[in-house]
């Protein structure tokens, strides 16, 4: 299952993208990602400010929840 997540609100510089990808891979099903022998992958696609995630439906749901929470937390800090 492939999903695209708009993350322009979360990415302010290239290191933000790397940090976000690392956070997702370490907090959500850590053994399900290619870097740990799993089949899932993710990357930041800068031209569209999207995170591209290839993963199971269950993991996708967790990624979506984490991103939504991160956006809420960021907006609360910015206010």
PDB file of N, CA, C and O in Angstrom:
ATOM      1  N   UNK A   1       0.841  -1.173   0.000  1.00  0.00           N
ATOM      2  CA  UNK A   1       0.000   0.000   0.000  1.00  0.00           C
ATOM      3  C   UNK A   1       0.895   1.249   0.000  1.00  0.00           C
ATOM      4  O   UNK A   1       1.791   1.362   0.821  1.00  0.00           O
ATOM      5  N   UNK A   2       0.647   2.142  -0.926  1.00  0.00           N
ATOM      6  CA  UNK A   2       1.420   3.382  -1.033  1.00  0.00           C
ATOM      7  C   UNK A   2       0.522   4.558  -0.685  1.00  0.00           C
ATOM      8  O   UNK A   2      -0.597   4.657  -1.187  1.00  0.00           O
ATOM      9  N   UNK A   3       1.010   5.419   0.177  1.00  0.00           N
ATOM     10  CA  UNK A   3       0.281   6.649   0.510  1.00  0.00           C
ATOM     11  C   UNK A   3       1.235   7.829   0.471  1.00  0.00           C
ATOM     12  O   UNK A   3       2.411   7.703   0.793  1.00  0.00           O
ATOM     13  N   UNK A   4       0.682   8.958   0.085  1.00  0.00           N
ATOM     14  CA  UNK A   4       1.414  10.224   0.093  1.00  0.00           C
ATOM     15  C   UNK A   4       0.840  11.103   1.198  1.00  0.00           C
ATOM     16  O   UNK A   4      -0.374  11.250   1.297  1.00  0.00           O
ATOM     17  N   UNK A   5       1.721  11.666   1.996  1.00  0.00           N
ATOM     18  CA  UNK A   5       1.296  12.529   3.090  1.00  0.00           C
ATOM     19  C   UNK A   5       1.896  13.917   2.883  1.00  0.00           C
ATOM     20  O   UNK A   5       3.114  14.067   2.875  1.00  0.00           O
ATOM     21  N   UNK A   6       1.061  14.948   2.719  1.00  0.00           N
ATOM     22  CA  UNK A   6       1.594  16.305   2.619  1.00  0.00           C
ATOM     23  C   UNK A   6       2.200  16.712   3.962  1.00  0.00           C
ATOM     24  O   UNK A   6       1.545  16.612   4.995  1.00  0.00           O
ATOM     25  N   UNK A   7       3.449  17.143   3.933  1.00  0.00           N
ATOM     26  CA  UNK A   7       4.122  17.472   5.187  1.00  0.00           C
ATOM     27  C   UNK A   7       4.782  18.857   5.145  1.00  0.00           C
ATOM     28  O   UNK A   7       5.710  19.125   5.912  1.00  0.00           O
ATOM     29  N   UNK A   8       4.299  19.728   4.282  1.00  0.00           N
ATOM     30  CA  UNK A   8       4.887  21.071   4.162  1.00  0.00           C
ATOM     31  C   UNK A   8       4.891  21.804   5.502  1.00  0.00           C
ATOM     32  O   UNK A   8       5.821  22.566   5.792  1.00  0.00           O
ATOM     33  N   UNK A   9       3.879  21.567   6.330  1.00  0.00           N
ATOM     34  CA  UNK A   9       3.804  22.216   7.643  1.00  0.00           C
ATOM     35  C   UNK A   9       4.898  21.734   8.594  1.00  0.00           C
ATOM     36  O   UNK A   9       5.176  22.389   9.595  1.00  0.00           O
ATOM     37  N   UNK A  10       5.488  20.573   8.290  1.00  0.00           N
ATOM     38  CA  UNK A  10       6.462  19.977   9.204  1.00  0.00           C
ATOM     39  C   UNK A  10       7.900  20.109   8.736  1.00  0.00           C
ATOM     40  O   UNK A  10       8.826  19.887   9.514  1.00  0.00           O
ATOM     41  N   UNK A  11       8.101  20.449   7.471  1.00  0.00           N
ATOM     42  CA  UNK A  11       9.445  20.473   6.901  1.00  0.00           C
ATOM     43  C   UNK A  11       9.864  21.915   6.633  1.00  0.00           C
ATOM     44  O   UNK A  11       9.295  22.584   5.776  1.00  0.00           O
ATOM     45  N   UNK A  12      10.837  22.360   7.370  1.00  0.00           N
ATOM     46  CA  UNK A  12      11.332  23.729   7.179  1.00  0.00           C
ATOM     47  C   UNK A  12      12.721  23.743   6.541  1.00  0.00           C
ATOM     48  O   UNK A  12      13.148  24.745   6.009  1.00  0.00           O
ATOM     49  N   UNK A  13      13.429  22.617   6.643  1.00  0.00           N
ATOM     50  CA  UNK A  13      14.753  22.486   6.027  1.00  0.00           C
ATOM     51  C   UNK A  13      15.031  21.001   5.800  1.00  0.00           C
ATOM     52  O   UNK A  13      14.302  20.148   6.313  1.00  0.00           O
ATOM     53  N   UNK A  14      16.064  20.659   5.027  1.00  0.00           N
ATOM     54  CA  UNK A  14      16.322  19.250   4.702  1.00  0.00           C
ATOM     55  C   UNK A  14      16.500  18.340   5.919  1.00  0.00           C
ATOM     56  O   UNK A  14      16.087  17.183   5.895  1.00  0.00           O
ATOM     57  N   UNK A  15      17.081  18.858   6.982  1.00  0.00           N
ATOM     58  CA  UNK A  15      17.270  17.997   8.156  1.00  0.00           C
ATOM     59  C   UNK A  15      15.935  17.640   8.812  1.00  0.00           C
ATOM     60  O   UNK A  15      15.809  16.574   9.423  1.00  0.00           O
ATOM     61  N   UNK A  16      14.932  18.510   8.690  1.00  0.00           N
ATOM     62  CA  UNK A  16      13.602  18.186   9.217  1.00  0.00           C
ATOM     63  C   UNK A  16      13.047  16.927   8.550  1.00  0.00           C
ATOM     64  O   UNK A  16      12.437  16.086   9.214  1.00  0.00           O
ATOM     65  N   UNK A  17      13.237  16.805   7.249  1.00  0.00           N
ATOM     66  CA  UNK A  17      12.736  15.638   6.515  1.00  0.00           C
ATOM     67  C   UNK A  17      13.429  14.372   6.997  1.00  0.00           C
ATOM     68  O   UNK A  17      12.772  13.352   7.265  1.00  0.00           O
ATOM     69  N   UNK A  18      14.741  14.432   7.137  1.00  0.00           N
ATOM     70  CA  UNK A  18      15.489  13.260   7.606  1.00  0.00           C
ATOM     71  C   UNK A  18      15.076  12.887   9.026  1.00  0.00           C
ATOM     72  O   UNK A  18      14.900  11.708   9.349  1.00  0.00           O
ATOM     73  N   UNK A  19      14.902  13.890   9.882  1.00  0.00           N
ATOM     74  CA  UNK A  19      14.487  13.626  11.264  1.00  0.00           C
ATOM     75  C   UNK A  19      13.100  13.014  11.327  1.00  0.00           C
ATOM     76  O   UNK A  19      12.848  12.097  12.117  1.00  0.00           O
ATOM     77  N   UNK A  20      12.183  13.520  10.494  1.00  0.00           N
ATOM     78  CA  UNK A  20      10.826  12.984  10.488  1.00  0.00           C
ATOM     79  C   UNK A  20      10.821  11.531  10.026  1.00  0.00           C
ATOM     80  O   UNK A  20      10.175  10.680  10.646  1.00  0.00           O
ATOM     81  N   UNK A  21      11.548  11.233   8.970  1.00  0.00           N
ATOM     82  CA  UNK A  21      11.622   9.848   8.487  1.00  0.00           C
ATOM     83  C   UNK A  21      12.217   8.933   9.552  1.00  0.00           C
ATOM     84  O   UNK A  21      11.702   7.838   9.802  1.00  0.00           O
ATOM     85  N   UNK A  22      13.283   9.380  10.197  1.00  0.00           N
ATOM     86  CA  UNK A  22      13.897   8.581  11.247  1.00  0.00           C
ATOM     87  C   UNK A  22      12.972   8.358  12.423  1.00  0.00           C
ATOM     88  O   UNK A  22      12.914   7.258  12.979  1.00  0.00           O
ATOM     89  N   UNK A  23      12.234   9.386  12.789  1.00  0.00           N
ATOM     90  CA  UNK A  23      11.279   9.274  13.899  1.00  0.00           C
ATOM     91  C   UNK A  23      10.195   8.251  13.579  1.00  0.00           C
ATOM     92  O   UNK A  23       9.855   7.405  14.422  1.00  0.00           O
ATOM     93  N   UNK A  24       9.657   8.315  12.384  1.00  0.00           N
ATOM     94  CA  UNK A  24       8.612   7.364  11.985  1.00  0.00           C
ATOM     95  C   UNK A  24       9.154   5.944  12.022  1.00  0.00           C
ATOM     96  O   UNK A  24       8.528   5.041  12.588  1.00  0.00           O
ATOM     97  N   UNK A  25      10.340   5.734  11.443  1.00  0.00           N
ATOM     98  CA  UNK A  25      10.890   4.387  11.386  1.00  0.00           C
ATOM     99  C   UNK A  25      11.267   3.838  12.754  1.00  0.00           C
ATOM    100  O   UNK A  25      11.206   2.625  12.964  1.00  0.00           O
ATOM    101  N   UNK A  26      11.623   4.698  13.675  1.00  0.00           N
ATOM    102  CA  UNK A  26      11.994   4.209  15.010  1.00  0.00           C
ATOM    103  C   UNK A  26      10.791   4.018  15.924  1.00  0.00           C
ATOM    104  O   UNK A  26      10.806   3.165  16.803  1.00  0.00           O
ATOM    105  N   UNK A  27       9.717   4.796  15.712  1.00  0.00           N
ATOM    106  CA  UNK A  27       8.571   4.742  16.620  1.00  0.00           C
ATOM    107  C   UNK A  27       7.435   3.853  16.128  1.00  0.00           C
ATOM    108  O   UNK A  27       6.616   3.413  16.935  1.00  0.00           O
ATOM    109  N   UNK A  28       7.353   3.628  14.835  1.00  0.00           N
ATOM    110  CA  UNK A  28       6.236   2.852  14.283  1.00  0.00           C
ATOM    111  C   UNK A  28       6.775   1.592  13.629  1.00  0.00           C
ATOM    112  O   UNK A  28       7.490   1.663  12.634  1.00  0.00           O
ATOM    113  N   UNK A  29       6.452   0.457  14.190  1.00  0.00           N
ATOM    114  CA  UNK A  29       6.841  -0.852  13.655  1.00  0.00           C
ATOM    115  C   UNK A  29       8.300  -0.859  13.196  1.00  0.00           C
ATOM    116  O   UNK A  29       8.580  -1.063  12.015  1.00  0.00           O
ATOM    117  N   UNK A  30       9.250  -0.645  14.117  1.00  0.00           N
ATOM    118  CA  UNK A  30      10.652  -0.506  13.727  1.00  0.00           C
ATOM    119  C   UNK A  30      11.210  -1.651  12.872  1.00  0.00           C
ATOM    120  O   UNK A  30      12.083  -1.420  12.044  1.00  0.00           O
ATOM    121  N   UNK A  31      10.710  -2.842  13.028  1.00  0.00           N
ATOM    122  CA  UNK A  31      11.242  -3.969  12.259  1.00  0.00           C
ATOM    123  C   UNK A  31      10.560  -4.136  10.896  1.00  0.00           C
ATOM    124  O   UNK A  31      10.913  -5.026  10.134  1.00  0.00           O
ATOM    125  N   UNK A  32       9.623  -3.276  10.568  1.00  0.00           N
ATOM    126  CA  UNK A  32       8.871  -3.404   9.314  1.00  0.00           C
ATOM    127  C   UNK A  32       9.471  -2.595   8.167  1.00  0.00           C
ATOM    128  O   UNK A  32       8.940  -2.607   7.064  1.00  0.00           O
ATOM    129  N   UNK A  33      10.570  -1.901   8.411  1.00  0.00           N
ATOM    130  CA  UNK A  33      11.168  -1.034   7.395  1.00  0.00           C
ATOM    131  C   UNK A  33      12.374  -1.701   6.753  1.00  0.00           C
ATOM    132  O   UNK A  33      13.066  -2.488   7.382  1.00  0.00           O
ATOM    133  N   UNK A  34      12.647  -1.368   5.506  1.00  0.00           N
ATOM    134  CA  UNK A  34      13.742  -1.983   4.757  1.00  0.00           C
ATOM    135  C   UNK A  34      15.075  -1.895   5.496  1.00  0.00           C
ATOM    136  O   UNK A  34      15.857  -2.846   5.470  1.00  0.00           O
ATOM    137  N   UNK A  35      15.326  -0.785   6.165  1.00  0.00           N
ATOM    138  CA  UNK A  35      16.630  -0.621   6.822  1.00  0.00           C
ATOM    139  C   UNK A  35      16.846  -1.614   7.963  1.00  0.00           C
ATOM    140  O   UNK A  35      17.966  -1.807   8.408  1.00  0.00           O
ATOM    141  N   UNK A  36      15.761  -2.254   8.422  1.00  0.00           N
ATOM    142  CA  UNK A  36      15.887  -3.261   9.480  1.00  0.00           C
ATOM    143  C   UNK A  36      15.468  -4.643   8.993  1.00  0.00           C
ATOM    144  O   UNK A  36      15.184  -5.525   9.796  1.00  0.00           O
ATOM    145  N   UNK A  37      15.372  -4.815   7.675  1.00  0.00           N
ATOM    146  CA  UNK A  37      15.040  -6.122   7.113  1.00  0.00           C
ATOM    147  C   UNK A  37      13.588  -6.304   6.742  1.00  0.00           C
ATOM    148  O   UNK A  37      13.199  -7.353   6.240  1.00  0.00           O
ATOM    149  N   UNK A  38      12.764  -5.298   6.981  1.00  0.00           N
ATOM    150  CA  UNK A  38      11.350  -5.372   6.601  1.00  0.00           C
ATOM    151  C   UNK A  38      11.151  -4.982   5.146  1.00  0.00           C
ATOM    152  O   UNK A  38      12.118  -4.802   4.395  1.00  0.00           O
ATOM    153  N   UNK A  39       9.909  -4.832   4.764  1.00  0.00           N
ATOM    154  CA  UNK A  39       9.615  -4.514   3.361  1.00  0.00           C
ATOM    155  C   UNK A  39       9.157  -3.075   3.145  1.00  0.00           C
ATOM    156  O   UNK A  39       9.078  -2.616   2.016  1.00  0.00           O
ATOM    157  N   UNK A  40       8.851  -2.363   4.206  1.00  0.00           N
ATOM    158  CA  UNK A  40       8.337  -1.003   4.076  1.00  0.00           C
ATOM    159  C   UNK A  40       9.428   0.013   3.774  1.00  0.00           C
ATOM    160  O   UNK A  40      10.598  -0.187   4.090  1.00  0.00           O
ATOM    161  N   UNK A  41       9.016   1.101   3.122  1.00  0.00           N
ATOM    162  CA  UNK A  41       9.967   2.170   2.842  1.00  0.00           C
ATOM    163  C   UNK A  41       9.256   3.513   2.935  1.00  0.00           C
ATOM    164  O   UNK A  41       8.024   3.587   2.875  1.00  0.00           O
ATOM    165  N   UNK A  42      10.040   4.559   3.094  1.00  0.00           N
ATOM    166  CA  UNK A  42       9.504   5.901   3.071  1.00  0.00           C
ATOM    167  C   UNK A  42      10.595   6.859   2.651  1.00  0.00           C
ATOM    168  O   UNK A  42      11.775   6.604   2.844  1.00  0.00           O
ATOM    169  N   UNK A  43      10.182   7.942   2.013  1.00  0.00           N
ATOM    170  CA  UNK A  43      11.118   8.994   1.647  1.00  0.00           C
ATOM    171  C   UNK A  43      10.361  10.288   1.471  1.00  0.00           C
ATOM    172  O   UNK A  43       9.160  10.304   1.225  1.00  0.00           O
ATOM    173  N   UNK A  44      11.095  11.373   1.620  1.00  0.00           N
ATOM    174  CA  UNK A  44      10.534  12.705   1.434  1.00  0.00           C
ATOM    175  C   UNK A  44      10.744  13.114  -0.010  1.00  0.00           C
ATOM    176  O   UNK A  44      11.861  13.058  -0.530  1.00  0.00           O
ATOM    177  N   UNK A  45       9.664  13.513  -0.692  1.00  0.00           N
ATOM    178  CA  UNK A  45       9.721  13.969  -2.069  1.00  0.00           C
ATOM    179  C   UNK A  45       9.560  15.488  -2.058  1.00  0.00           C
ATOM    180  O   UNK A  45       8.451  16.015  -1.954  1.00  0.00           O
ATOM    181  N   UNK A  46      10.691  16.185  -2.138  1.00  0.00           N
ATOM    182  CA  UNK A  46      10.715  17.640  -1.968  1.00  0.00           C
ATOM    183  C   UNK A  46       9.871  18.429  -2.972  1.00  0.00           C
ATOM    184  O   UNK A  46       9.237  19.410  -2.580  1.00  0.00           O
ATOM    185  N   UNK A  47       9.825  18.035  -4.258  1.00  0.00           N
ATOM    186  CA  UNK A  47       9.050  18.860  -5.198  1.00  0.00           C
ATOM    187  C   UNK A  47       7.576  19.044  -4.822  1.00  0.00           C
ATOM    188  O   UNK A  47       6.963  20.049  -5.163  1.00  0.00           O
ATOM    189  N   UNK A  48       7.019  18.081  -4.109  1.00  0.00           N
ATOM    190  CA  UNK A  48       5.610  18.196  -3.707  1.00  0.00           C
ATOM    191  C   UNK A  48       5.441  18.301  -2.191  1.00  0.00           C
ATOM    192  O   UNK A  48       4.317  18.289  -1.699  1.00  0.00           O
ATOM    193  N   UNK A  49       6.550  18.390  -1.459  1.00  0.00           N
ATOM    194  CA  UNK A  49       6.501  18.427   0.007  1.00  0.00           C
ATOM    195  C   UNK A  49       5.662  17.285   0.575  1.00  0.00           C
ATOM    196  O   UNK A  49       4.832  17.479   1.463  1.00  0.00           O
ATOM    197  N   UNK A  50       5.887  16.089   0.049  1.00  0.00           N
ATOM    198  CA  UNK A  50       5.140  14.911   0.504  1.00  0.00           C
ATOM    199  C   UNK A  50       6.081  13.838   1.026  1.00  0.00           C
ATOM    200  O   UNK A  50       7.197  13.679   0.538  1.00  0.00           O
ATOM    201  N   UNK A  51       5.580  13.112   1.988  1.00  0.00           N
ATOM    202  CA  UNK A  51       6.235  11.911   2.456  1.00  0.00           C
ATOM    203  C   UNK A  51       5.585  10.747   1.715  1.00  0.00           C
ATOM    204  O   UNK A  51       4.359  10.624   1.713  1.00  0.00           O
ATOM    205  N   UNK A  52       6.388   9.939   1.062  1.00  0.00           N
ATOM    206  CA  UNK A  52       5.892   8.776   0.328  1.00  0.00           C
ATOM    207  C   UNK A  52       6.170   7.553   1.189  1.00  0.00           C
ATOM    208  O   UNK A  52       7.319   7.280   1.538  1.00  0.00           O
ATOM    209  N   UNK A  53       5.114   6.831   1.548  1.00  0.00           N
ATOM    210  CA  UNK A  53       5.242   5.688   2.443  1.00  0.00           C
ATOM    211  C   UNK A  53       4.673   4.444   1.766  1.00  0.00           C
ATOM    212  O   UNK A  53       3.538   4.439   1.301  1.00  0.00           O
ATOM    213  N   UNK A  54       5.493   3.398   1.716  1.00  0.00           N
ATOM    214  CA  UNK A  54       5.077   2.092   1.214  1.00  0.00           C
ATOM    215  C   UNK A  54       5.084   1.161   2.421  1.00  0.00           C
ATOM    216  O   UNK A  54       6.143   0.862   2.976  1.00  0.00           O
ATOM    217  N   UNK A  55       3.895   0.746   2.839  1.00  0.00           N
ATOM    218  CA  UNK A  55       3.783  -0.047   4.061  1.00  0.00           C
ATOM    219  C   UNK A  55       2.418  -0.729   4.078  1.00  0.00           C
ATOM    220  O   UNK A  55       1.578  -0.481   3.219  1.00  0.00           O
ATOM    221  N   UNK A  56       2.205  -1.558   5.092  1.00  0.00           N
ATOM    222  CA  UNK A  56       0.909  -2.207   5.268  1.00  0.00           C
ATOM    223  C   UNK A  56      -0.137  -1.169   5.679  1.00  0.00           C
ATOM    224  O   UNK A  56       0.208  -0.087   6.158  1.00  0.00           O
ATOM    225  N   UNK A  57      -1.398  -1.521   5.526  1.00  0.00           N
ATOM    226  CA  UNK A  57      -2.488  -0.615   5.931  1.00  0.00           C
ATOM    227  C   UNK A  57      -2.385  -0.262   7.409  1.00  0.00           C
ATOM    228  O   UNK A  57      -2.584   0.889   7.798  1.00  0.00           O
ATOM    229  N   UNK A  58      -2.101  -1.263   8.231  1.00  0.00           N
ATOM    230  CA  UNK A  58      -2.034  -1.021   9.678  1.00  0.00           C
ATOM    231  C   UNK A  58      -0.932  -0.018  10.019  1.00  0.00           C
ATOM    232  O   UNK A  58      -1.138   0.904  10.819  1.00  0.00           O
ATOM    233  N   UNK A  59       0.228  -0.175   9.419  1.00  0.00           N
ATOM    234  CA  UNK A  59       1.325   0.754   9.678  1.00  0.00           C
ATOM    235  C   UNK A  59       0.998   2.127   9.096  1.00  0.00           C
ATOM    236  O   UNK A  59       1.280   3.156   9.710  1.00  0.00           O
ATOM    237  N   UNK A  60       0.366   2.159   7.928  1.00  0.00           N
ATOM    238  CA  UNK A  60      -0.037   3.440   7.335  1.00  0.00           C
ATOM    239  C   UNK A  60      -0.939   4.210   8.297  1.00  0.00           C
ATOM    240  O   UNK A  60      -0.802   5.423   8.448  1.00  0.00           O
ATOM    241  N   UNK A  61      -1.856   3.513   8.927  1.00  0.00           N
ATOM    242  CA  UNK A  61      -2.756   4.171   9.877  1.00  0.00           C
ATOM    243  C   UNK A  61      -1.971   4.797  11.035  1.00  0.00           C
ATOM    244  O   UNK A  61      -2.278   5.907  11.485  1.00  0.00           O
ATOM    245  N   UNK A  62      -0.945   4.091  11.500  1.00  0.00           N
ATOM    246  CA  UNK A  62      -0.121   4.625  12.581  1.00  0.00           C
ATOM    247  C   UNK A  62       0.694   5.831  12.119  1.00  0.00           C
ATOM    248  O   UNK A  62       0.860   6.797  12.866  1.00  0.00           O
ATOM    249  N   UNK A  63       1.201   5.766  10.892  1.00  0.00           N
ATOM    250  CA  UNK A  63       1.957   6.893  10.334  1.00  0.00           C
ATOM    251  C   UNK A  63       1.048   8.116  10.256  1.00  0.00           C
ATOM    252  O   UNK A  63       1.432   9.223  10.662  1.00  0.00           O
ATOM    253  N   UNK A  64      -0.155   7.919   9.758  1.00  0.00           N
ATOM    254  CA  UNK A  64      -1.111   9.023   9.640  1.00  0.00           C
ATOM    255  C   UNK A  64      -1.386   9.658  11.005  1.00  0.00           C
ATOM    256  O   UNK A  64      -1.365  10.880  11.149  1.00  0.00           O
ATOM    257  N   UNK A  65      -1.604   8.828  12.019  1.00  0.00           N
ATOM    258  CA  UNK A  65      -1.869   9.329  13.368  1.00  0.00           C
ATOM    259  C   UNK A  65      -0.673  10.121  13.908  1.00  0.00           C
ATOM    260  O   UNK A  65      -0.840  11.192  14.494  1.00  0.00           O
ATOM    261  N   UNK A  66       0.523   9.602  13.714  1.00  0.00           N
ATOM    262  CA  UNK A  66       1.717  10.290  14.199  1.00  0.00           C
ATOM    263  C   UNK A  66       1.883  11.640  13.505  1.00  0.00           C
ATOM    264  O   UNK A  66       2.175  12.650  14.158  1.00  0.00           O
ATOM    265  N   UNK A  67       1.671  11.682  12.198  1.00  0.00           N
ATOM    266  CA  UNK A  67       1.799  12.940  11.469  1.00  0.00           C
ATOM    267  C   UNK A  67       0.745  13.948  11.911  1.00  0.00           C
ATOM    268  O   UNK A  67       1.044  15.132  12.088  1.00  0.00           O
ATOM    269  N   UNK A  68      -0.490  13.497  12.094  1.00  0.00           N
ATOM    270  CA  UNK A  68      -1.546  14.404  12.554  1.00  0.00           C
ATOM    271  C   UNK A  68      -1.220  14.965  13.931  1.00  0.00           C
ATOM    272  O   UNK A  68      -1.401  16.155  14.192  1.00  0.00           O
ATOM    273  N   UNK A  69      -0.716  14.118  14.815  1.00  0.00           N
ATOM    274  CA  UNK A  69      -0.347  14.571  16.163  1.00  0.00           C
ATOM    275  C   UNK A  69       0.816  15.563  16.094  1.00  0.00           C
ATOM    276  O   UNK A  69       0.824  16.580  16.785  1.00  0.00           O
ATOM    277  N   UNK A  70       1.763  15.296  15.244  1.00  0.00           N
ATOM    278  CA  UNK A  70       2.913  16.171  15.102  1.00  0.00           C
ATOM    279  C   UNK A  70       2.491  17.543  14.587  1.00  0.00           C
ATOM    280  O   UNK A  70       2.976  18.575  15.072  1.00  0.00           O
ATOM    281  N   UNK A  71       1.580  17.577  13.637  1.00  0.00           N
ATOM    282  CA  UNK A  71       1.065  18.854  13.122  1.00  0.00           C
ATOM    283  C   UNK A  71       0.345  19.612  14.228  1.00  0.00           C
ATOM    284  O   UNK A  71       0.558  20.818  14.413  1.00  0.00           O
ATOM    285  N   UNK A  72      -0.513  18.919  14.988  1.00  0.00           N
ATOM    286  CA  UNK A  72      -1.230  19.570  16.104  1.00  0.00           C
ATOM    287  C   UNK A  72      -0.247  20.138  17.107  1.00  0.00           C
ATOM    288  O   UNK A  72      -0.369  21.279  17.555  1.00  0.00           O
ATOM    289  N   UNK A  73       0.757  19.351  17.472  1.00  0.00           N
ATOM    290  CA  UNK A  73       1.755  19.800  18.457  1.00  0.00           C
ATOM    291  C   UNK A  73       2.517  21.009  17.939  1.00  0.00           C
ATOM    292  O   UNK A  73       2.765  21.951  18.686  1.00  0.00           O
ATOM    293  N   UNK A  74       2.886  20.981  16.676  1.00  0.00           N
ATOM    294  CA  UNK A  74       3.631  22.115  16.083  1.00  0.00           C
ATOM    295  C   UNK A  74       2.784  23.367  16.082  1.00  0.00           C
ATOM    296  O   UNK A  74       3.244  24.448  16.406  1.00  0.00           O
ATOM    297  N   UNK A  75       1.492  23.235  15.726  1.00  0.00           N
ATOM    298  CA  UNK A  75       0.608  24.398  15.697  1.00  0.00           C
ATOM    299  C   UNK A  75       0.402  24.963  17.099  1.00  0.00           C
ATOM    300  O   UNK A  75       0.336  26.182  17.279  1.00  0.00           O
ATOM    301  N   UNK A  76       0.325  24.096  18.090  1.00  0.00           N
ATOM    302  CA  UNK A  76       0.182  24.559  19.478  1.00  0.00           C
ATOM    303  C   UNK A  76       1.414  25.327  19.922  1.00  0.00           C
ATOM    304  O   UNK A  76       1.302  26.317  20.652  1.00  0.00           O
ATOM    305  N   UNK A  77       2.593  24.882  19.507  1.00  0.00           N
ATOM    306  CA  UNK A  77       3.819  25.584  19.872  1.00  0.00           C
ATOM    307  C   UNK A  77       3.939  26.926  19.176  1.00  0.00           C
ATOM    308  O   UNK A  77       4.483  27.870  19.724  1.00  0.00           O
ATOM    309  N   UNK A  78       3.434  27.009  17.948  1.00  0.00           N
ATOM    310  CA  UNK A  78       3.537  28.237  17.158  1.00  0.00           C
ATOM    311  C   UNK A  78       2.566  29.323  17.618  1.00  0.00           C
ATOM    312  O   UNK A  78       2.691  30.468  17.228  1.00  0.00           O
ATOM    313  N   UNK A  79       1.584  28.961  18.429  1.00  0.00           N
ATOM    314  CA  UNK A  79       0.574  29.947  18.845  1.00  0.00           C
ATOM    315  C   UNK A  79       1.032  30.740  20.043  1.00  0.00           C
ATOM    316  O   UNK A  79       1.810  30.445  20.809  1.00  0.00           O
TER     317      UNK A  79
END
